Short mmCIF file of C-alpha atoms in Angstrom, two decimals:
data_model
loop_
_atom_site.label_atom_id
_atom_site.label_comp_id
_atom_site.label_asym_id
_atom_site.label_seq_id
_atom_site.Cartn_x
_atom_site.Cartn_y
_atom_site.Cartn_z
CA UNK J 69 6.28 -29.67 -20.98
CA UNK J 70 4.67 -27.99 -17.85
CA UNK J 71 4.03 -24.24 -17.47
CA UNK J 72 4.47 -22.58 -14.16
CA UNK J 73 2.34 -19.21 -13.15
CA UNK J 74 3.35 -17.70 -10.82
CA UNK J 75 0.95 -15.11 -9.12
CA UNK J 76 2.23 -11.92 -7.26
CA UNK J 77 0.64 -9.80 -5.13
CA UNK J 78 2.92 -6.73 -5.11
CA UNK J 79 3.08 -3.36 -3.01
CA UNK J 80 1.65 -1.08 -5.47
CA UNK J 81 4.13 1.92 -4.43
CA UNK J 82 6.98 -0.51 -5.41
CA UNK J 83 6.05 -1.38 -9.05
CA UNK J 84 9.45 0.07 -10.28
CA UNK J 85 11.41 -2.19 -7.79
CA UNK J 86 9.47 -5.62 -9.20
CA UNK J 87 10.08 -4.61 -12.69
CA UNK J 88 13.33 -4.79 -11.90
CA UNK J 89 13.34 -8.13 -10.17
CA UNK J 90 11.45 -9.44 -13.59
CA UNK J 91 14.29 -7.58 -15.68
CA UNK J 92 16.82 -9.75 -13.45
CA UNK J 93 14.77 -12.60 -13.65
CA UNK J 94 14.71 -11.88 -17.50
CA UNK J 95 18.47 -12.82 -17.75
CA UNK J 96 18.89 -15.54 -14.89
CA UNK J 97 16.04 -17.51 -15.65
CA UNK J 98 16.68 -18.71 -19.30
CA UNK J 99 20.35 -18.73 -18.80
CA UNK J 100 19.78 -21.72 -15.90
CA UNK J 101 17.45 -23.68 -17.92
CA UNK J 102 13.54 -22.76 -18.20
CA UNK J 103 12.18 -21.10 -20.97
CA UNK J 104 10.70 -17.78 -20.00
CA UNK J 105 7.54 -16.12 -21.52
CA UNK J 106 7.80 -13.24 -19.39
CA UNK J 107 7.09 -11.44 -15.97
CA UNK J 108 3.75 -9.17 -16.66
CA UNK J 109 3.55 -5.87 -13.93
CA UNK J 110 0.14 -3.87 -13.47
CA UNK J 111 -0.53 -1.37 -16.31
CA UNK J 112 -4.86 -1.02 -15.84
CA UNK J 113 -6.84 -2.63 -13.38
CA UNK J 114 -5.32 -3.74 -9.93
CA UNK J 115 -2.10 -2.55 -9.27
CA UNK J 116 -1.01 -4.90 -6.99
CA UNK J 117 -1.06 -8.07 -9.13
CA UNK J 118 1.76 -9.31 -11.67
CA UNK J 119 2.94 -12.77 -12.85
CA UNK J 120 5.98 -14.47 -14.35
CA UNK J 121 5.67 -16.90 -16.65
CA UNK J 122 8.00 -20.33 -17.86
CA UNK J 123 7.85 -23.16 -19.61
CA UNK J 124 9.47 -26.53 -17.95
CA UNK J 125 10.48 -29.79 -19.25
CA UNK J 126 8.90 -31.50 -15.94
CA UNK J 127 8.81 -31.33 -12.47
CA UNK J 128 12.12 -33.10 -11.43
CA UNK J 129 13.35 -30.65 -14.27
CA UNK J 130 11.94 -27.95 -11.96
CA UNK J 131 13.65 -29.14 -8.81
CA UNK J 132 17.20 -28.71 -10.71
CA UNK J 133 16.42 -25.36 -12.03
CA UNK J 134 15.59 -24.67 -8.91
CA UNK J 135 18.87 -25.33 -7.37
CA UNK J 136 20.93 -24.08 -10.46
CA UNK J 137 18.98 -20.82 -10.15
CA UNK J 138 20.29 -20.82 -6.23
CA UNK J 139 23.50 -21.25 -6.65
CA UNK J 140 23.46 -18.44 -9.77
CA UNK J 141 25.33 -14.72 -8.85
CA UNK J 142 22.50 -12.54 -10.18
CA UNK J 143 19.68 -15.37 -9.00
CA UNK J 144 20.79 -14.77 -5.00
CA UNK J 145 21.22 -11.23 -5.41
CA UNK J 146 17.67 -11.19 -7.08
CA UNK J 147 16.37 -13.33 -4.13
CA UNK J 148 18.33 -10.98 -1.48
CA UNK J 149 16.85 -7.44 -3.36
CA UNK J 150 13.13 -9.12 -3.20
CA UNK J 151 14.15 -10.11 0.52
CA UNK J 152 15.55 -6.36 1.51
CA UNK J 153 12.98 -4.22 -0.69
CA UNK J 154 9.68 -6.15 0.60
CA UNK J 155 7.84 -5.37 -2.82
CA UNK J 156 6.61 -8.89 -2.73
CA UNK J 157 3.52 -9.08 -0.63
CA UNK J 158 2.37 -12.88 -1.27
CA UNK J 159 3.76 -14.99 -3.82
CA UNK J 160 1.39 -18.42 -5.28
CA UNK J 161 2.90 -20.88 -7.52
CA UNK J 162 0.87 -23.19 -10.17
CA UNK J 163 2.04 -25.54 -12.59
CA UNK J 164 -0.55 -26.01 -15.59
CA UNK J 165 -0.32 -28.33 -18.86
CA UNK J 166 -1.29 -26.66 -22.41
CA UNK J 167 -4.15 -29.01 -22.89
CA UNK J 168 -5.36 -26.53 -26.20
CA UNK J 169 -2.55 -27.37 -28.53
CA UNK J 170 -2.24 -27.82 -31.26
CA UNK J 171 -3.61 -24.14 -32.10
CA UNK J 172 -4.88 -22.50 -35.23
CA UNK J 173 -2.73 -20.18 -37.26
CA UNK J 174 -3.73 -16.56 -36.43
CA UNK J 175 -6.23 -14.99 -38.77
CA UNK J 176 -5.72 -11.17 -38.68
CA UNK J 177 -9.05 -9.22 -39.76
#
């Protein structure tokens, strides 16, 4: 299992318009085969920097996501309102491995 991060660097006059895209994102994602933790928007600190979040079996799983997410209704229109809207200033993409697991249960004070 591989996690992607992906790093945004959104317009911060737009922040409505990305939540949006990660509300979108929210229902096309899962439904084409990754298993999303979540898209994250500013709330303190910079405003201009969010990040969506997925778990992947691998990297050729990736590559057919990728295509199924394509070829998805609400994944092109999701592409094409990011495209029109310009919210999206710079987009980087990582792929990390959990190397901490397995964790401790939480201890609550």
């Amino acid at each position: 299992m591989i996690t992607c991060f992906i790093r945004y660097q959104i317009d911060p006059f737009k922040k409505e318009a990305f939540a949006e895209y990660a509300r979108n994102w929210g229902q096309a994602i899962p439904k084409n085969g990754a298993d999303l933790i979540g898209y994250y928007g500013p709330h303190e600190g910079s405003a201009t920097t969010a990040y969506g979040v997925y778990n992947i079996e691998s990297l050729a799983a990736y590559e057919a996501y990728r295509a199924r997410l394509a070829s998805d209704p609400l994944g092109r229109e999701n592409y094409e309102f990011a495209r029109r809207e310009r919210f999206i200033l710079k987009e980087d993409r990582i792929f990390l491995k959990n190397v901490s697991a397995p964790h401790a249960k939480l201890v609550l004070p």
